[in-house]
GROMACS .gro file of C-alpha atoms in nm:
model
  202
    1MET     CA    1  -0.044   0.520   1.498
    2ASN     CA    2  -0.205   0.206   1.443
    3LEU     CA    3  -0.562   0.248   1.323
    4SER     CA    4  -0.826   0.040   1.479
    5VAL     CA    5  -1.129  -0.008   1.290
    6LYS     CA    6  -1.325   0.070   1.583
    7ASN     CA    7  -1.163   0.438   1.585
    8THR     CA    8  -1.240   0.536   1.235
    9ASN     CA    9  -1.440   0.846   1.237
   10ASN     CA   10  -1.780   0.814   1.045
   11GLY     CA   11  -1.823   1.004   0.726
   12LEU     CA   12  -1.459   0.975   0.621
   13HIS     CA   13  -1.341   0.877   0.266
   14VAL     CA   14  -1.047   0.651   0.319
   15GLY     CA   15  -0.814   0.538   0.083
   16LEU     CA   16  -0.652   0.191   0.129
   17TYR     CA   17  -0.301   0.151   0.001
   18PHE     CA   18  -0.228  -0.212   0.028
   19GLY     CA   19   0.143  -0.331   0.008
   20SER     CA   20   0.424  -0.547   0.133
   21PHE     CA   21   0.602  -0.198   0.203
   22ASN     CA   22   0.930  -0.396   0.199
   23PRO     CA   23   1.055  -0.150   0.282
   24ILE     CA   24   0.813   0.179   0.225
   25HIS     CA   25   1.006   0.427  -0.006
   26ILE     CA   26   0.943   0.782  -0.130
   27GLY     CA   27   0.766   0.659  -0.441
   28HIS     CA   28   0.487   0.525  -0.206
   29LEU     CA   29   0.477   0.870  -0.023
   30ILE     CA   30   0.464   1.081  -0.324
   31VAL     CA   31   0.195   0.884  -0.479
   32ALA     CA   32  -0.016   0.885  -0.137
   33GLU     CA   33   0.052   1.261  -0.107
   34HIS     CA   34  -0.064   1.341  -0.470
   35ILE     CA   35  -0.373   1.152  -0.426
   36LEU     CA   36  -0.465   1.315  -0.084
   37GLN     CA   37  -0.426   1.640  -0.243
   38ASN     CA   38  -0.625   1.580  -0.576
   39THR     CA   39  -0.892   1.346  -0.486
   40ASP     CA   40  -1.175   1.353  -0.213
   41ILE     CA   41  -1.012   1.106  -0.010
   42ASP     CA   42  -0.973   1.241   0.357
   43ARG     CA   43  -0.725   1.011   0.487
   44ILE     CA   44  -0.486   0.712   0.354
   45LEU     CA   45  -0.453   0.379   0.528
   46PHE     CA   46  -0.104   0.225   0.483
   47ILE     CA   47  -0.222  -0.150   0.521
   48VAL     CA   48   0.086  -0.354   0.562
   49SER     CA   49   0.013  -0.709   0.404
   50PRO     CA   50   0.184  -0.999   0.596
   51GLN     CA   51   0.147  -1.222   0.295
   52ASN     CA   52   0.091  -1.102  -0.059
   53PRO     CA   53  -0.029  -1.443  -0.246
   54LEU     CA   54   0.166  -1.317  -0.546
   55LYS     CA   55   0.482  -1.275  -0.367
   56LYS     CA   56   0.753  -1.503  -0.222
   57GLN     CA   57   0.725  -1.506   0.151
   58SER     CA   58   1.088  -1.560   0.192
   59GLU     CA   59   1.162  -1.217   0.046
   60LEU     CA   60   0.966  -1.029   0.346
   61LEU     CA   61   1.110  -0.859   0.637
   62GLU     CA   62   0.934  -0.932   0.958
   63ASP     CA   63   0.571  -0.798   0.947
   64ASN     CA   64   0.606  -0.562   1.257
   65MET     CA   65   0.934  -0.431   1.145
   66ARG     CA   66   0.786  -0.326   0.790
   67LEU     CA   67   0.494  -0.189   0.998
   68HIS     CA   68   0.745  -0.002   1.214
   69LEU     CA   69   0.917   0.151   0.913
   70VAL     CA   70   0.590   0.254   0.756
   71ARG     CA   71   0.498   0.445   1.092
   72LEU     CA   72   0.846   0.622   1.066
   73ALA     CA   73   0.819   0.710   0.725
   74ILE     CA   74   0.470   0.875   0.793
   75GLN     CA   75   0.476   1.004   1.130
   76ASP     CA   76   0.484   1.381   1.041
   77ASN     CA   77   0.144   1.347   0.825
   78ASP     CA   78  -0.192   1.330   1.025
   79ASN     CA   79  -0.358   1.204   0.720
   80PHE     CA   80  -0.146   0.908   0.673
   81VAL     CA   81  -0.222   0.600   0.919
   82ALA     CA   82  -0.018   0.269   0.930
   83SER     CA   83  -0.246  -0.035   0.972
   84SER     CA   84  -0.185  -0.397   1.089
   85VAL     CA   85  -0.553  -0.497   1.038
   86GLU     CA   86  -0.423  -0.789   0.822
   87PHE     CA   87  -0.190  -0.925   1.073
   88THR     CA   88  -0.440  -1.113   1.257
   89MET     CA   89  -0.657  -1.223   0.946
   90LYS     CA   90  -0.650  -1.575   0.778
   91LYS     CA   91  -0.339  -1.598   0.555
   92PRO     CA   92  -0.267  -1.548   0.288
   93SER     CA   93  -0.418  -1.205   0.274
   94TYR     CA   94  -0.679  -1.148   0.014
   95THR     CA   95  -0.783  -0.781  -0.042
   96ILE     CA   96  -1.157  -0.864  -0.069
   97ASN     CA   97  -1.133  -1.031   0.307
   98THR     CA   98  -0.988  -0.725   0.437
   99LEU     CA   99  -1.249  -0.495   0.237
  100ARG     CA  100  -1.557  -0.704   0.389
  101TYR     CA  101  -1.390  -0.676   0.738
  102LEU     CA  102  -1.339  -0.290   0.717
  103GLN     CA  103  -1.678  -0.251   0.546
  104LYS     CA  104  -1.868  -0.444   0.825
  105ASN     CA  105  -1.719  -0.262   1.111
  106ASN     CA  106  -1.726   0.100   0.952
  107ILE     CA  107  -2.074   0.125   0.786
  108ASN     CA  108  -2.051   0.513   0.735
  109THR     CA  109  -1.713   0.516   0.611
  110LYS     CA  110  -1.638   0.496   0.222
  111PHE     CA  111  -1.327   0.310   0.133
  112SER     CA  112  -1.138   0.317  -0.194
  113LEU     CA  113  -0.877   0.119  -0.305
  114ILE     CA  114  -0.513   0.263  -0.439
  115MET     CA  115  -0.290   0.073  -0.668
  116GLY     CA  116  -0.044   0.107  -0.928
  117GLN     CA  117  -0.119   0.026  -1.307
  118ASP     CA  118   0.082  -0.291  -1.299
  119ASN     CA  119  -0.180  -0.423  -1.056
  120LEU     CA  120  -0.472  -0.316  -1.258
  121CYS     CA  121  -0.331  -0.503  -1.539
  122ARG     CA  122  -0.332  -0.825  -1.334
  123PHE     CA  123  -0.647  -0.755  -1.175
  124ASP     CA  124  -0.853  -1.055  -1.292
  125GLU     CA  125  -0.579  -1.282  -1.086
  126TRP     CA  126  -0.725  -1.119  -0.765
  127LYS     CA  127  -0.958  -1.327  -0.558
  128ASP     CA  128  -1.334  -1.206  -0.634
  129TYR     CA  129  -1.197  -0.912  -0.851
  130GLU     CA  130  -1.535  -0.858  -0.979
  131GLU     CA  131  -1.700  -0.799  -0.636
  132ILE     CA  132  -1.425  -0.535  -0.559
  133ILE     CA  133  -1.413  -0.334  -0.888
  134ASN     CA  134  -1.823  -0.333  -0.897
  135ASN     CA  135  -1.840  -0.200  -0.522
  136PHE     CA  136  -1.515   0.003  -0.452
  137ASP     CA  137  -1.360   0.300  -0.643
  138ILE     CA  138  -1.016   0.232  -0.742
  139TYR     CA  139  -0.756   0.514  -0.786
  140VAL     CA  140  -0.470   0.397  -1.018
  141TYR     CA  141  -0.160   0.551  -1.036
  142PRO     CA  142   0.071   0.508  -1.353
  143ARG     CA  143   0.383   0.285  -1.384
  144ALA     CA  144   0.642   0.298  -1.657
  145ASN     CA  145   0.605   0.049  -1.948
  146CYS     CA  146   0.241  -0.050  -1.842
  147LYS     CA  147  -0.010  -0.101  -2.117
  148SER     CA  148  -0.357  -0.001  -2.062
  149SER     CA  149  -0.593  -0.269  -1.926
  150LYS     CA  150  -0.937  -0.398  -2.002
  151PHE     CA  151  -1.056  -0.249  -1.677
  152ASP     CA  152  -0.960   0.109  -1.771
  153LYS     CA  153  -1.309   0.238  -1.889
  154HIS     CA  154  -1.493   0.077  -1.587
  155LYS     CA  155  -1.704   0.351  -1.400
  156ASN     CA  156  -1.508   0.273  -1.047
  157ILE     CA  157  -1.166   0.302  -1.202
  158HIS     CA  158  -1.006   0.654  -1.174
  159LEU     CA  159  -0.667   0.697  -1.344
  160ILE     CA  160  -0.465   0.933  -1.159
  161ASN     CA  161  -0.191   1.165  -1.327
  162SER     CA  162   0.036   1.146  -1.045
  163PRO     CA  163   0.416   1.178  -1.063
  164MET     CA  164   0.580   0.861  -1.212
  165VAL     CA  165   0.845   0.782  -0.954
  166GLU     CA  166   1.013   0.444  -1.086
  167ILE     CA  167   1.176   0.332  -0.726
  168SER     CA  168   1.113  -0.021  -0.628
  169ALA     CA  169   1.158  -0.190  -0.304
  170SER     CA  170   1.358  -0.461  -0.468
  171TYR     CA  171   1.599  -0.223  -0.606
  172ILE     CA  172   1.625  -0.077  -0.261
  173ARG     CA  173   1.700  -0.414  -0.119
  174LYS     CA  174   1.959  -0.485  -0.363
  175LEU     CA  175   2.151  -0.158  -0.307
  176ILE     CA  176   2.141  -0.259   0.056
  177LYS     CA  177   2.291  -0.589  -0.020
  178GLN     CA  178   2.554  -0.451  -0.212
  179GLY     CA  179   2.652  -0.184   0.049
  180GLN     CA  180   2.544   0.119  -0.150
  181SER     CA  181   2.357   0.438  -0.018
  182ILE     CA  182   1.989   0.433  -0.020
  183ARG     CA  183   1.979   0.801   0.093
  184TYR     CA  184   1.691   0.993  -0.073
  185LEU     CA  185   1.520   0.685  -0.183
  186VAL     CA  186   1.361   0.618   0.162
  187ASN     CA  187   1.237   0.849   0.436
  188GLU     CA  188   1.550   0.969   0.643
  189GLU     CA  189   1.417   0.812   0.948
  190VAL     CA  190   1.336   0.492   0.791
  191ARG     CA  191   1.709   0.501   0.628
  192LYS     CA  192   1.863   0.516   0.978
  193GLU     CA  193   1.652   0.243   1.125
  194ILE     CA  194   1.746   0.008   0.832
  195GLU     CA  195   2.120   0.090   0.887
  196LYS     CA  196   2.081   0.063   1.262
  197ASN     CA  197   1.951  -0.282   1.263
  198THR     CA  198   2.137  -0.396   0.942
  199LEU     CA  199   1.822  -0.487   0.776
  200TYR     CA  200   1.796  -0.652   0.428
  201ARG     CA  201   2.170  -0.748   0.453
  202GLN     CA  202   2.140  -1.123   0.424
   0.00000   0.00000   0.00000
């Protein structure tokens, strides 16, 4: 289901999981489920970003296909929702713009961010990062070889002791190009869709 901000139920605490999801893999799902089960977050919104300012656009699969793969991956979990909210927003996609938009249209909904520790270490590179960290709770999951950051002690930073699943989308894409199996690295429906459409082959 594609969440329209108009349909967000009032009173919910919604975790915003931004990402290219290129493609979505089991690491994303394990982290999201752990946060859902171990915090007061009611629902997690997987926001598929059309263009991450810190990533090369040429590496991205087409927007709607990545959204489709996310929907396939989370279709059996009613508390996970795929969102294309950034698709119609000005590019490149800056998190602060999306947060302002969501907050403006959902005044009774609490929004929090979900990010990896590697992103927190580079958080001061984000547009208007001070506005984000001072106005939104941020749930941070661990990443291997990531040092602590200067933001760790901030009152709105919540370090989550979730399982550390070191699977990267770039590794999955590499396996696909080499003709190797990605079984168990991605949801099975996602794997079938990637193989059926020969995605990431070029």
